[in-house]
């Protein structure tokens, strides 16, 4: 109980400071801030677009490599290992070189590495190239989230869901394009086109990030107070911030597990368990990403109305109910409905957790919570693969509902009693 009270107090203190700041006078809209917001949004969208483009071709690459479900799960562990190892290192790189530089470099590597999986012909070689892909994926996610936290501190509004809405929109677009191209292009040609597109976006959006430094927070009325809140880039993952950041990372892990599972296994569930065709199977992740986008576009308004605690609990419970339907329903359309409900429920849980971790501990907090969160996203497909081998894919997908309920329970236990 003492530990729990400390965590609750730290989270409540952070929310209290945020509420105080929101009442302070903000600076007029800054053209540089608008440019930075557009550029960071572009990187979020690119991240989702490239990742979805890869995942919708997993069935074809699985057939190409001849991998069993468990072997495919082990190959996907390459993404997990590369991402998790890189994330904490990226936090240090952001402190040294800046969030903007690391974002651009990681996005370039991600764009190149997405073309590698279809060049493999065994589970082992697939796992090795996915290690590179995962490293780039982990790096860009930590860096761009840290850049977003810096910008949010200057904007003084909880707009993190809008950045993650761009990720979901990119994922939806990438999955939809993949479904359209599945019968027209080989995975090799399709993913090579994604490389070209990714490098173009990185070059255009990267110019803005490299040209402008991270914005400074708008001064509050009480900045003369020596105890006033530090800007995000000045905070570190030490002392009082460590435990609440880990709790936020746990919430992110439980919910991101569902994102990873649906990204990698929704198409196979629809195709293998329900007999859906390639285009309809690819629509599984598309409707999920569309629901995530809709939920995140309304996320800022929801946070301002409900507060973080209520949003986390409601989202976790909604995702739990949706995924039970998505995993257990006997028809394609009911499953797709379940995926939509799941997407709406999960939409804002990860952005809330990552943004709050950044407020508490800067890039180090983002890196720590992201390591747990994206670890869940990347390890989830591996766990689903083994569970599908031992039981069934239907049974394996129910673990998404279970962990969404765990996230809601954790959020309830450490709820911020000052949020409204």
mmCIF file of C-alpha atoms in Angstrom:
data_model
loop_
_atom_site.group_PDB
_atom_site.id
_atom_site.type_symbol
_atom_site.label_atom_id
_atom_site.label_comp_id
_atom_site.label_asym_id
_atom_site.label_seq_id
_atom_site.Cartn_x
_atom_site.Cartn_y
_atom_site.Cartn_z
ATOM 1 C CA UNK A 1 0.000 0.000 0.000
ATOM 2 C CA UNK A 2 2.744 2.582 0.689
ATOM 3 C CA UNK A 3 4.189 1.928 -2.777
ATOM 4 C CA UNK A 4 0.746 2.193 -4.372
ATOM 5 C CA UNK A 5 0.093 5.464 -2.550
ATOM 6 C CA UNK A 6 3.412 6.871 -3.782
ATOM 7 C CA UNK A 7 2.553 5.964 -7.370
ATOM 8 C CA UNK A 8 -0.917 7.460 -7.054
ATOM 9 C CA UNK A 9 0.490 10.618 -5.490
ATOM 10 C CA UNK A 10 3.104 11.046 -8.209
ATOM 11 C CA UNK A 11 0.519 10.627 -10.950
ATOM 12 C CA UNK A 12 -1.858 12.971 -9.161
ATOM 13 C CA UNK A 13 0.900 15.537 -8.734
ATOM 14 C CA UNK A 14 1.724 15.400 -12.414
ATOM 15 C CA UNK A 15 -1.926 15.846 -13.328
ATOM 16 C CA UNK A 16 -2.280 18.671 -10.872
ATOM 17 C CA UNK A 17 0.603 20.533 -12.462
ATOM 18 C CA UNK A 18 -0.842 19.935 -15.882
ATOM 19 C CA UNK A 19 -4.212 21.287 -14.809
ATOM 20 C CA UNK A 20 -2.568 24.377 -13.345
ATOM 21 C CA UNK A 21 -0.614 24.928 -16.544
ATOM 22 C CA UNK A 22 -3.741 24.677 -18.661
ATOM 23 C CA UNK A 23 -5.160 27.686 -16.841
ATOM 24 C CA UNK A 24 -2.089 29.789 -17.606
ATOM 25 C CA UNK A 25 -1.970 32.244 -20.462
ATOM 26 C CA UNK A 26 -0.589 30.640 -23.617
ATOM 27 C CA UNK A 27 1.430 32.264 -26.355
ATOM 28 C CA UNK A 28 -0.165 33.053 -29.704
ATOM 29 C CA UNK A 29 -0.002 30.382 -32.393
ATOM 30 C CA UNK A 30 3.578 30.105 -33.642
ATOM 31 C CA UNK A 31 4.211 29.351 -37.357
ATOM 32 C CA UNK A 32 7.236 27.235 -36.397
ATOM 33 C CA UNK A 33 5.101 25.204 -34.021
ATOM 34 C CA UNK A 34 2.577 24.623 -36.793
ATOM 35 C CA UNK A 35 5.352 23.464 -39.119
ATOM 36 C CA UNK A 36 6.758 21.158 -36.462
ATOM 37 C CA UNK A 37 3.341 19.729 -35.706
ATOM 38 C CA UNK A 38 2.805 18.962 -39.397
ATOM 39 C CA UNK A 39 6.242 17.357 -39.727
ATOM 40 C CA UNK A 40 5.866 15.215 -36.608
ATOM 41 C CA UNK A 41 2.388 14.196 -37.741
ATOM 42 C CA UNK A 42 3.879 13.114 -41.079
ATOM 43 C CA UNK A 43 6.380 10.854 -39.306
ATOM 44 C CA UNK A 44 3.636 9.260 -37.220
ATOM 45 C CA UNK A 45 1.609 8.621 -40.376
ATOM 46 C CA UNK A 46 4.658 7.222 -42.183
ATOM 47 C CA UNK A 47 5.406 4.877 -39.288
ATOM 48 C CA UNK A 48 1.906 3.418 -39.379
ATOM 49 C CA UNK A 49 1.892 3.243 -43.183
ATOM 50 C CA UNK A 50 5.154 1.306 -43.433
ATOM 51 C CA UNK A 51 4.334 -1.041 -40.561
ATOM 52 C CA UNK A 52 0.893 -1.881 -41.989
ATOM 53 C CA UNK A 53 2.354 -2.374 -45.446
ATOM 54 C CA UNK A 54 4.605 -5.052 -43.986
ATOM 55 C CA UNK A 55 2.016 -6.806 -41.837
ATOM 56 C CA UNK A 56 -0.591 -7.252 -44.573
ATOM 57 C CA UNK A 57 2.008 -9.166 -46.612
ATOM 58 C CA UNK A 58 2.819 -11.528 -43.753
ATOM 59 C CA UNK A 59 0.580 -14.332 -45.132
ATOM 60 C CA UNK A 60 2.413 -14.235 -48.482
ATOM 61 C CA UNK A 61 5.834 -14.088 -46.844
ATOM 62 C CA UNK A 62 4.844 -16.913 -44.477
ATOM 63 C CA UNK A 63 4.000 -19.059 -47.517
ATOM 64 C CA UNK A 64 7.203 -17.991 -49.276
ATOM 65 C CA UNK A 65 9.373 -19.040 -46.328
ATOM 66 C CA UNK A 66 7.334 -22.179 -45.563
ATOM 67 C CA UNK A 67 7.283 -21.262 -41.871
ATOM 68 C CA UNK A 68 4.927 -22.934 -39.390
ATOM 69 C CA UNK A 69 2.951 -20.714 -36.979
ATOM 70 C CA UNK A 70 5.534 -21.219 -34.241
ATOM 71 C CA UNK A 71 8.467 -20.638 -36.638
ATOM 72 C CA UNK A 72 6.790 -17.472 -37.878
ATOM 73 C CA UNK A 73 6.338 -16.401 -34.268
ATOM 74 C CA UNK A 74 10.057 -16.864 -33.656
ATOM 75 C CA UNK A 75 10.903 -14.894 -36.792
ATOM 76 C CA UNK A 76 8.655 -12.067 -35.606
ATOM 77 C CA UNK A 77 10.693 -12.095 -32.411
ATOM 78 C CA UNK A 78 13.362 -10.355 -34.503
ATOM 79 C CA UNK A 79 11.143 -7.275 -34.637
ATOM 80 C CA UNK A 80 10.620 -7.508 -30.891
ATOM 81 C CA UNK A 81 14.301 -7.919 -30.073
ATOM 82 C CA UNK A 82 15.448 -5.129 -32.382
ATOM 83 C CA UNK A 83 12.782 -2.749 -31.133
ATOM 84 C CA UNK A 84 13.160 -3.344 -27.408
ATOM 85 C CA UNK A 85 16.972 -3.229 -27.472
ATOM 86 C CA UNK A 86 16.970 -0.013 -29.471
ATOM 87 C CA UNK A 87 14.354 1.870 -27.460
ATOM 88 C CA UNK A 88 16.356 2.555 -24.306
ATOM 89 C CA UNK A 89 19.409 3.382 -26.408
ATOM 90 C CA UNK A 90 17.270 5.821 -28.394
ATOM 91 C CA UNK A 91 16.363 7.674 -25.208
ATOM 92 C CA UNK A 92 20.072 8.325 -24.624
ATOM 93 C CA UNK A 93 20.619 9.318 -28.243
ATOM 94 C CA UNK A 94 17.753 11.793 -27.986
ATOM 95 C CA UNK A 95 19.374 13.379 -24.935
ATOM 96 C CA UNK A 96 22.673 13.669 -26.798
ATOM 97 C CA UNK A 97 21.698 14.576 -30.365
ATOM 98 C CA UNK A 98 18.120 15.782 -29.995
ATOM 99 C CA UNK A 99 14.772 14.168 -30.727
ATOM 100 C CA UNK A 100 14.533 15.655 -34.209
ATOM 101 C CA UNK A 101 17.807 14.271 -35.543
ATOM 102 C CA UNK A 102 17.121 10.790 -34.198
ATOM 103 C CA UNK A 103 13.583 10.825 -35.631
ATOM 104 C CA UNK A 104 14.817 11.580 -39.141
ATOM 105 C CA UNK A 105 17.658 9.037 -39.039
ATOM 106 C CA UNK A 106 15.425 6.259 -37.698
ATOM 107 C CA UNK A 107 12.691 6.967 -40.248
ATOM 108 C CA UNK A 108 15.198 6.665 -43.061
ATOM 109 C CA UNK A 109 16.387 3.297 -41.780
ATOM 110 C CA UNK A 110 12.802 2.109 -41.350
ATOM 111 C CA UNK A 111 11.993 3.060 -44.936
ATOM 112 C CA UNK A 112 14.924 1.047 -46.271
ATOM 113 C CA UNK A 113 14.450 -1.992 -44.026
ATOM 114 C CA UNK A 114 10.778 -2.509 -44.907
ATOM 115 C CA UNK A 115 11.890 -3.825 -48.317
ATOM 116 C CA UNK A 116 14.019 -6.615 -46.807
ATOM 117 C CA UNK A 117 11.494 -9.277 -45.589
ATOM 118 C CA UNK A 118 10.311 -10.451 -49.047
ATOM 119 C CA UNK A 119 13.942 -11.061 -50.036
ATOM 120 C CA UNK A 120 14.173 -13.933 -47.526
ATOM 121 C CA UNK A 121 13.356 -17.614 -48.068
ATOM 122 C CA UNK A 122 13.602 -19.101 -44.579
ATOM 123 C CA UNK A 123 12.335 -18.315 -41.095
ATOM 124 C CA UNK A 124 15.919 -17.723 -39.908
ATOM 125 C CA UNK A 125 16.772 -15.160 -42.581
ATOM 126 C CA UNK A 126 13.390 -13.517 -42.072
ATOM 127 C CA UNK A 127 14.103 -13.164 -38.369
ATOM 128 C CA UNK A 128 17.481 -11.546 -39.079
ATOM 129 C CA UNK A 129 16.138 -8.867 -41.405
ATOM 130 C CA UNK A 130 13.247 -8.235 -39.015
ATOM 131 C CA UNK A 131 15.857 -7.512 -36.358
ATOM 132 C CA UNK A 132 16.965 -4.519 -38.458
ATOM 133 C CA UNK A 133 13.381 -3.516 -39.167
ATOM 134 C CA UNK A 134 12.542 -3.729 -35.469
ATOM 135 C CA UNK A 135 15.547 -1.610 -34.486
ATOM 136 C CA UNK A 136 14.453 1.146 -36.862
ATOM 137 C CA UNK A 137 10.839 0.841 -35.742
ATOM 138 C CA UNK A 138 11.773 1.134 -32.076
ATOM 139 C CA UNK A 139 14.051 4.079 -32.702
ATOM 140 C CA UNK A 140 11.584 6.166 -34.674
ATOM 141 C CA UNK A 141 8.776 5.515 -32.197
ATOM 142 C CA UNK A 142 10.734 6.700 -29.175
ATOM 143 C CA UNK A 143 12.206 9.712 -30.971
ATOM 144 C CA UNK A 144 9.006 10.988 -32.561
ATOM 145 C CA UNK A 145 7.016 10.504 -29.337
ATOM 146 C CA UNK A 146 9.668 12.463 -27.442
ATOM 147 C CA UNK A 147 9.515 15.182 -30.099
ATOM 148 C CA UNK A 148 5.737 15.245 -29.727
ATOM 149 C CA UNK A 149 6.016 15.610 -25.933
ATOM 150 C CA UNK A 150 8.304 18.636 -26.406
ATOM 151 C CA UNK A 151 5.832 20.242 -28.799
ATOM 152 C CA UNK A 152 2.856 19.499 -26.538
ATOM 153 C CA UNK A 153 4.636 21.293 -23.688
ATOM 154 C CA UNK A 154 4.798 24.393 -25.877
ATOM 155 C CA UNK A 155 1.238 24.072 -27.180
ATOM 156 C CA UNK A 156 -0.111 23.416 -23.655
ATOM 157 C CA UNK A 157 -2.922 21.159 -24.901
ATOM 158 C CA UNK A 158 -3.235 17.328 -24.615
ATOM 159 C CA UNK A 159 -2.910 16.733 -28.367
ATOM 160 C CA UNK A 160 -0.908 13.498 -28.225
ATOM 161 C CA UNK A 161 -3.947 11.490 -29.456
ATOM 162 C CA UNK A 162 -3.896 13.498 -32.692
ATOM 163 C CA UNK A 163 -0.346 12.341 -33.450
ATOM 164 C CA UNK A 164 -1.315 8.743 -32.797
ATOM 165 C CA UNK A 165 -4.394 9.274 -34.953
ATOM 166 C CA UNK A 166 -1.963 9.975 -37.787
ATOM 167 C CA UNK A 167 -0.222 6.675 -37.014
ATOM 168 C CA UNK A 168 -3.555 4.851 -37.183
ATOM 169 C CA UNK A 169 -4.550 6.669 -40.368
ATOM 170 C CA UNK A 170 -1.235 5.697 -41.887
ATOM 171 C CA UNK A 171 -1.813 2.117 -40.784
ATOM 172 C CA UNK A 172 -5.285 2.078 -42.280
ATOM 173 C CA UNK A 173 -3.983 3.501 -45.555
ATOM 174 C CA UNK A 174 -1.077 1.079 -45.662
ATOM 175 C CA UNK A 175 -3.329 -1.901 -44.984
ATOM 176 C CA UNK A 176 -5.907 -0.773 -47.537
ATOM 177 C CA UNK A 177 -3.223 -0.254 -50.175
ATOM 178 C CA UNK A 178 -1.748 -3.629 -49.332
ATOM 179 C CA UNK A 179 -5.132 -5.274 -49.795
ATOM 180 C CA UNK A 180 -5.530 -3.635 -53.198
ATOM 181 C CA UNK A 181 -2.033 -4.592 -54.315
ATOM 182 C CA UNK A 182 -2.089 -8.123 -52.868
ATOM 183 C CA UNK A 183 -3.333 -9.612 -56.126
ATOM 184 C CA UNK A 184 -1.464 -7.225 -58.389
ATOM 185 C CA UNK A 185 2.129 -6.990 -57.128
ATOM 186 C CA UNK A 186 4.528 -9.383 -55.484
ATOM 187 C CA UNK A 187 5.529 -8.558 -51.895
ATOM 188 C CA UNK A 188 8.967 -7.577 -53.189
ATOM 189 C CA UNK A 189 7.661 -4.911 -55.563
ATOM 190 C CA UNK A 190 5.013 -3.702 -53.135
ATOM 191 C CA UNK A 191 7.427 -3.159 -50.245
ATOM 192 C CA UNK A 192 10.047 -1.611 -52.513
ATOM 193 C CA UNK A 193 7.453 1.010 -53.478
ATOM 194 C CA UNK A 194 6.949 1.654 -49.759
ATOM 195 C CA UNK A 195 10.686 2.235 -49.397
ATOM 196 C CA UNK A 196 10.633 4.892 -52.108
ATOM 197 C CA UNK A 197 7.585 6.581 -50.581
ATOM 198 C CA UNK A 198 9.099 6.454 -47.109
ATOM 199 C CA UNK A 199 12.358 8.044 -48.161
ATOM 200 C CA UNK A 200 10.482 10.838 -49.939
ATOM 201 C CA UNK A 201 8.383 11.630 -46.854
ATOM 202 C CA UNK A 202 11.469 11.469 -44.642
ATOM 203 C CA UNK A 203 13.324 13.912 -46.879
ATOM 204 C CA UNK A 204 10.461 16.434 -46.979
ATOM 205 C CA UNK A 205 9.304 16.285 -43.344
ATOM 206 C CA UNK A 206 12.848 15.786 -42.076
ATOM 207 C CA UNK A 207 13.937 19.176 -43.418
ATOM 208 C CA UNK A 208 11.573 20.897 -41.002
ATOM 209 C CA UNK A 209 12.747 18.892 -38.003
ATOM 210 C CA UNK A 210 16.421 19.389 -38.812
ATOM 211 C CA UNK A 211 15.946 23.100 -39.399
ATOM 212 C CA UNK A 212 14.128 23.866 -36.139
ATOM 213 C CA UNK A 213 14.998 22.983 -32.564
ATOM 214 C CA UNK A 214 12.458 21.560 -30.162
ATOM 215 C CA UNK A 215 10.230 24.431 -28.954
ATOM 216 C CA UNK A 216 10.501 25.687 -25.393
ATOM 217 C CA UNK A 217 7.412 25.389 -23.168
ATOM 218 C CA UNK A 218 5.270 28.510 -22.947
ATOM 219 C CA UNK A 219 6.146 30.232 -19.655
ATOM 220 C CA UNK A 220 3.445 29.960 -17.019
ATOM 221 C CA UNK A 221 2.438 32.777 -14.701
ATOM 222 C CA UNK A 222 4.428 31.267 -11.852
ATOM 223 C CA UNK A 223 7.703 30.535 -13.640
ATOM 224 C CA UNK A 224 9.504 32.498 -10.938
ATOM 225 C CA UNK A 225 8.561 29.697 -8.577
ATOM 226 C CA UNK A 226 11.670 27.525 -8.115
ATOM 227 C CA UNK A 227 9.386 24.516 -7.699
ATOM 228 C CA UNK A 228 7.583 25.049 -11.007
ATOM 229 C CA UNK A 229 7.364 22.130 -13.407
ATOM 230 C CA UNK A 230 10.478 21.491 -15.472
ATOM 231 C CA UNK A 231 10.319 21.353 -19.249
ATOM 232 C CA UNK A 232 10.126 17.731 -20.500
ATOM 233 C CA UNK A 233 13.635 17.681 -21.920
ATOM 234 C CA UNK A 234 15.094 18.540 -18.490
ATOM 235 C CA UNK A 235 13.522 15.611 -16.664
ATOM 236 C CA UNK A 236 15.106 12.211 -16.182
ATOM 237 C CA UNK A 237 13.927 8.768 -15.155
ATOM 238 C CA UNK A 238 15.020 8.939 -11.532
ATOM 239 C CA UNK A 239 13.549 9.088 -8.066
ATOM 240 C CA UNK A 240 9.859 9.768 -7.774
ATOM 241 C CA UNK A 241 9.173 9.495 -11.513
ATOM 242 C CA UNK A 242 10.471 5.940 -11.973
ATOM 243 C CA UNK A 243 7.577 3.963 -10.475
ATOM 244 C CA UNK A 244 4.700 5.862 -12.103
ATOM 245 C CA UNK A 245 6.489 5.674 -15.446
ATOM 246 C CA UNK A 246 6.753 1.887 -15.066
ATOM 247 C CA UNK A 247 3.046 1.706 -14.194
ATOM 248 C CA UNK A 248 2.243 3.740 -17.297
ATOM 249 C CA UNK A 249 4.492 1.413 -19.272
ATOM 250 C CA UNK A 250 2.529 -1.567 -17.954
ATOM 251 C CA UNK A 251 -0.724 -0.025 -19.167
ATOM 252 C CA UNK A 252 0.878 0.691 -22.527
ATOM 253 C CA UNK A 253 2.186 -2.883 -22.740
ATOM 254 C CA UNK A 254 -1.200 -4.467 -22.061
ATOM 255 C CA UNK A 255 -2.949 -2.353 -24.671
ATOM 256 C CA UNK A 256 -0.205 -2.391 -27.320
ATOM 257 C CA UNK A 257 -0.251 -6.187 -27.121
ATOM 258 C CA UNK A 258 -3.651 -5.967 -28.778
ATOM 259 C CA UNK A 259 -2.403 -3.648 -31.514
ATOM 260 C CA UNK A 260 0.435 -6.005 -32.375
ATOM 261 C CA UNK A 261 -1.800 -9.071 -32.284
ATOM 262 C CA UNK A 262 -4.376 -7.567 -34.623
ATOM 263 C CA UNK A 263 -1.691 -6.205 -36.937
ATOM 264 C CA UNK A 264 -0.014 -9.570 -37.429
ATOM 265 C CA UNK A 265 -2.817 -12.092 -36.918
ATOM 266 C CA UNK A 266 -6.150 -10.478 -37.849
ATOM 267 C CA UNK A 267 -5.733 -11.324 -41.537
ATOM 268 C CA UNK A 268 -4.822 -14.942 -40.741
ATOM 269 C CA UNK A 269 -7.771 -15.254 -38.346
ATOM 270 C CA UNK A 270 -10.196 -14.068 -41.017
ATOM 271 C CA UNK A 271 -8.594 -16.149 -43.756
ATOM 272 C CA UNK A 272 -7.846 -19.413 -41.940
ATOM 273 C CA UNK A 273 -10.614 -19.571 -39.333
ATOM 274 C CA UNK A 274 -13.462 -17.959 -41.283
ATOM 275 C CA UNK A 275 -12.484 -18.525 -44.929
ATOM 276 C CA UNK A 276 -12.283 -14.870 -45.964
ATOM 277 C CA UNK A 277 -10.563 -13.988 -49.232
ATOM 278 C CA UNK A 278 -7.282 -12.007 -49.357
ATOM 279 C CA UNK A 279 -8.908 -8.583 -49.778
ATOM 280 C CA UNK A 280 -11.495 -9.150 -47.034
ATOM 281 C CA UNK A 281 -8.844 -10.604 -44.736
ATOM 282 C CA UNK A 282 -6.705 -7.488 -45.205
ATOM 283 C CA UNK A 283 -9.783 -5.410 -44.295
ATOM 284 C CA UNK A 284 -9.553 -6.732 -40.732
ATOM 285 C CA UNK A 285 -6.613 -4.522 -39.839
ATOM 286 C CA UNK A 286 -7.998 -1.693 -41.994
ATOM 287 C CA UNK A 287 -11.252 -1.390 -40.014
ATOM 288 C CA UNK A 288 -9.336 -1.710 -36.762
ATOM 289 C CA UNK A 289 -6.983 1.097 -37.816
ATOM 290 C CA UNK A 290 -9.947 3.215 -38.967
ATOM 291 C CA UNK A 291 -11.596 2.830 -35.560
ATOM 292 C CA UNK A 292 -8.314 3.725 -33.854
ATOM 293 C CA UNK A 293 -8.093 6.823 -36.029
ATOM 294 C CA UNK A 294 -11.636 7.932 -35.218
ATOM 295 C CA UNK A 295 -11.074 7.386 -31.507
ATOM 296 C CA UNK A 296 -7.809 9.309 -31.504
ATOM 297 C CA UNK A 297 -9.131 12.221 -33.536
ATOM 298 C CA UNK A 298 -11.668 12.763 -30.769
ATOM 299 C CA UNK A 299 -9.140 11.906 -28.055
ATOM 300 C CA UNK A 300 -8.150 15.449 -27.074
ATOM 301 C CA UNK A 301 -11.780 16.469 -26.513
ATOM 302 C CA UNK A 302 -12.426 13.267 -24.569
ATOM 303 C CA UNK A 303 -9.410 13.833 -22.319
ATOM 304 C CA UNK A 304 -10.429 17.402 -21.611
ATOM 305 C CA UNK A 305 -13.908 16.175 -20.679
ATOM 306 C CA UNK A 306 -13.282 12.906 -18.819
ATOM 307 C CA UNK A 307 -9.709 13.127 -17.562
ATOM 308 C CA UNK A 308 -7.032 10.492 -17.962
ATOM 309 C CA UNK A 309 -8.214 7.966 -15.393
ATOM 310 C CA UNK A 310 -11.764 7.615 -16.685
ATOM 311 C CA UNK A 311 -10.530 7.508 -20.287
ATOM 312 C CA UNK A 312 -8.099 4.672 -19.467
ATOM 313 C CA UNK A 313 -10.662 2.576 -17.586
ATOM 314 C CA UNK A 314 -13.438 3.062 -20.148
ATOM 315 C CA UNK A 315 -11.099 2.326 -23.044
ATOM 316 C CA UNK A 316 -9.764 -0.868 -21.494
ATOM 317 C CA UNK A 317 -13.231 -2.247 -20.769
ATOM 318 C CA UNK A 318 -14.493 -1.348 -24.240
ATOM 319 C CA UNK A 319 -11.525 -3.065 -25.883
ATOM 320 C CA UNK A 320 -12.058 -6.155 -23.736
ATOM 321 C CA UNK A 321 -15.673 -6.504 -24.863
ATOM 322 C CA UNK A 322 -14.807 -5.803 -28.497
ATOM 323 C CA UNK A 323 -12.022 -8.361 -28.672
ATOM 324 C CA UNK A 324 -14.133 -11.102 -27.135
ATOM 325 C CA UNK A 325 -16.529 -10.542 -30.028
ATOM 326 C CA UNK A 326 -13.693 -10.320 -32.552
ATOM 327 C CA UNK A 327 -12.088 -13.560 -31.394
ATOM 328 C CA UNK A 328 -15.170 -15.702 -30.770
ATOM 329 C CA UNK A 329 -17.782 -14.534 -33.290
ATOM 330 C CA UNK A 330 -18.691 -17.151 -35.934
ATOM 331 C CA UNK A 331 -19.075 -14.814 -38.944
ATOM 332 C CA UNK A 332 -16.735 -12.434 -40.744
ATOM 333 C CA UNK A 333 -18.946 -9.375 -40.259
ATOM 334 C CA UNK A 334 -19.330 -9.909 -36.518
ATOM 335 C CA UNK A 335 -15.567 -10.328 -36.226
ATOM 336 C CA UNK A 336 -15.020 -7.085 -38.138
ATOM 337 C CA UNK A 337 -17.510 -5.378 -35.798
ATOM 338 C CA UNK A 338 -15.523 -6.675 -32.856
ATOM 339 C CA UNK A 339 -12.314 -5.293 -34.366
ATOM 340 C CA UNK A 340 -13.972 -1.866 -34.703
ATOM 341 C CA UNK A 341 -15.054 -1.848 -31.051
ATOM 342 C CA UNK A 342 -11.592 -2.983 -29.998
ATOM 343 C CA UNK A 343 -9.980 -0.174 -31.988
ATOM 344 C CA UNK A 344 -12.226 2.432 -30.373
ATOM 345 C CA UNK A 345 -11.387 1.073 -26.928
ATOM 346 C CA UNK A 346 -7.621 0.893 -27.403
ATOM 347 C CA UNK A 347 -7.385 4.170 -29.329
ATOM 348 C CA UNK A 348 -6.217 6.531 -26.603
ATOM 349 C CA UNK A 349 -4.693 4.240 -23.976
ATOM 350 C CA UNK A 350 -1.213 4.152 -25.466
ATOM 351 C CA UNK A 351 -1.029 7.907 -26.278
ATOM 352 C CA UNK A 352 -2.142 8.799 -22.741
ATOM 353 C CA UNK A 353 0.470 6.544 -21.152
ATOM 354 C CA UNK A 354 3.349 7.706 -23.369
ATOM 355 C CA UNK A 355 2.487 11.400 -23.054
ATOM 356 C CA UNK A 356 2.270 11.217 -19.261
ATOM 357 C CA UNK A 357 5.583 9.320 -19.091
ATOM 358 C CA UNK A 358 7.175 12.099 -21.153
ATOM 359 C CA UNK A 359 5.797 14.739 -18.796
ATOM 360 C CA UNK A 360 7.191 12.870 -15.784
ATOM 361 C CA UNK A 361 10.656 12.015 -17.117
ATOM 362 C CA UNK A 362 11.268 13.519 -20.586
ATOM 363 C CA UNK A 363 12.811 11.341 -23.360
ATOM 364 C CA UNK A 364 13.946 8.792 -20.764
ATOM 365 C CA UNK A 365 10.365 8.400 -19.580
ATOM 366 C CA UNK A 366 9.133 8.061 -23.148
ATOM 367 C CA UNK A 367 11.832 5.458 -23.813
ATOM 368 C CA UNK A 368 11.002 3.427 -20.694
ATOM 369 C CA UNK A 369 7.244 3.426 -21.244
ATOM 370 C CA UNK A 370 7.740 2.812 -24.973
ATOM 371 C CA UNK A 371 10.037 -0.138 -24.283
ATOM 372 C CA UNK A 372 7.306 -1.786 -22.248
ATOM 373 C CA UNK A 373 4.541 -0.629 -24.548
ATOM 374 C CA UNK A 374 6.071 -1.519 -27.878
ATOM 375 C CA UNK A 375 7.513 -4.623 -26.252
ATOM 376 C CA UNK A 376 3.913 -5.696 -25.758
ATOM 377 C CA UNK A 377 3.085 -4.777 -29.351
ATOM 378 C CA UNK A 378 6.020 -6.721 -30.737
ATOM 379 C CA UNK A 379 6.030 -9.666 -28.348
ATOM 380 C CA UNK A 380 2.259 -10.081 -28.616
ATOM 381 C CA UNK A 381 2.383 -11.625 -32.106
ATOM 382 C CA UNK A 382 5.032 -14.073 -30.899
ATOM 383 C CA UNK A 383 2.854 -15.153 -27.971
ATOM 384 C CA UNK A 384 -0.168 -15.432 -30.265
ATOM 385 C CA UNK A 385 1.834 -17.676 -32.604
ATOM 386 C CA UNK A 386 2.752 -20.148 -29.875
ATOM 387 C CA UNK A 387 -0.732 -20.109 -28.354
ATOM 388 C CA UNK A 388 -2.223 -20.716 -31.808
ATOM 389 C CA UNK A 389 0.089 -23.691 -32.231
ATOM 390 C CA UNK A 390 -0.786 -25.154 -28.825
ATOM 391 C CA UNK A 391 -4.502 -24.355 -28.794
ATOM 392 C CA UNK A 392 -6.065 -22.374 -31.652
ATOM 393 C CA UNK A 393 -5.796 -18.890 -33.111
ATOM 394 C CA UNK A 394 -9.295 -18.133 -31.822
ATOM 395 C CA UNK A 395 -8.296 -18.995 -28.260
ATOM 396 C CA UNK A 396 -5.002 -17.110 -28.612
ATOM 397 C CA UNK A 397 -6.753 -13.886 -29.599
ATOM 398 C CA UNK A 398 -8.830 -13.895 -26.408
ATOM 399 C CA UNK A 399 -5.627 -12.940 -24.544
ATOM 400 C CA UNK A 400 -6.009 -9.497 -26.129
ATOM 401 C CA UNK A 401 -9.293 -9.074 -24.245
ATOM 402 C CA UNK A 402 -7.710 -10.336 -21.048
ATOM 403 C CA UNK A 403 -4.846 -7.829 -21.141
ATOM 404 C CA UNK A 404 -7.182 -4.963 -22.050
ATOM 405 C CA UNK A 405 -9.110 -5.775 -18.866
ATOM 406 C CA UNK A 406 -5.828 -5.830 -16.922
ATOM 407 C CA UNK A 407 -4.975 -2.356 -18.261
ATOM 408 C CA UNK A 408 -8.359 -1.051 -17.127
ATOM 409 C CA UNK A 409 -7.873 -2.606 -13.689
ATOM 410 C CA UNK A 410 -4.389 -1.122 -13.269
ATOM 411 C CA UNK A 411 -5.627 2.303 -14.358
ATOM 412 C CA UNK A 412 -8.465 2.037 -11.860
ATOM 413 C CA UNK A 413 -6.170 1.083 -8.982
ATOM 414 C CA UNK A 414 -3.703 3.934 -9.551
ATOM 415 C CA UNK A 415 -6.320 6.361 -10.778
ATOM 416 C CA UNK A 416 -5.692 10.046 -10.541
ATOM 417 C CA UNK A 417 -8.338 11.201 -8.111
ATOM 418 C CA UNK A 418 -7.845 14.785 -9.271
ATOM 419 C CA UNK A 419 -8.790 14.052 -12.907
ATOM 420 C CA UNK A 420 -12.273 14.969 -14.064
#
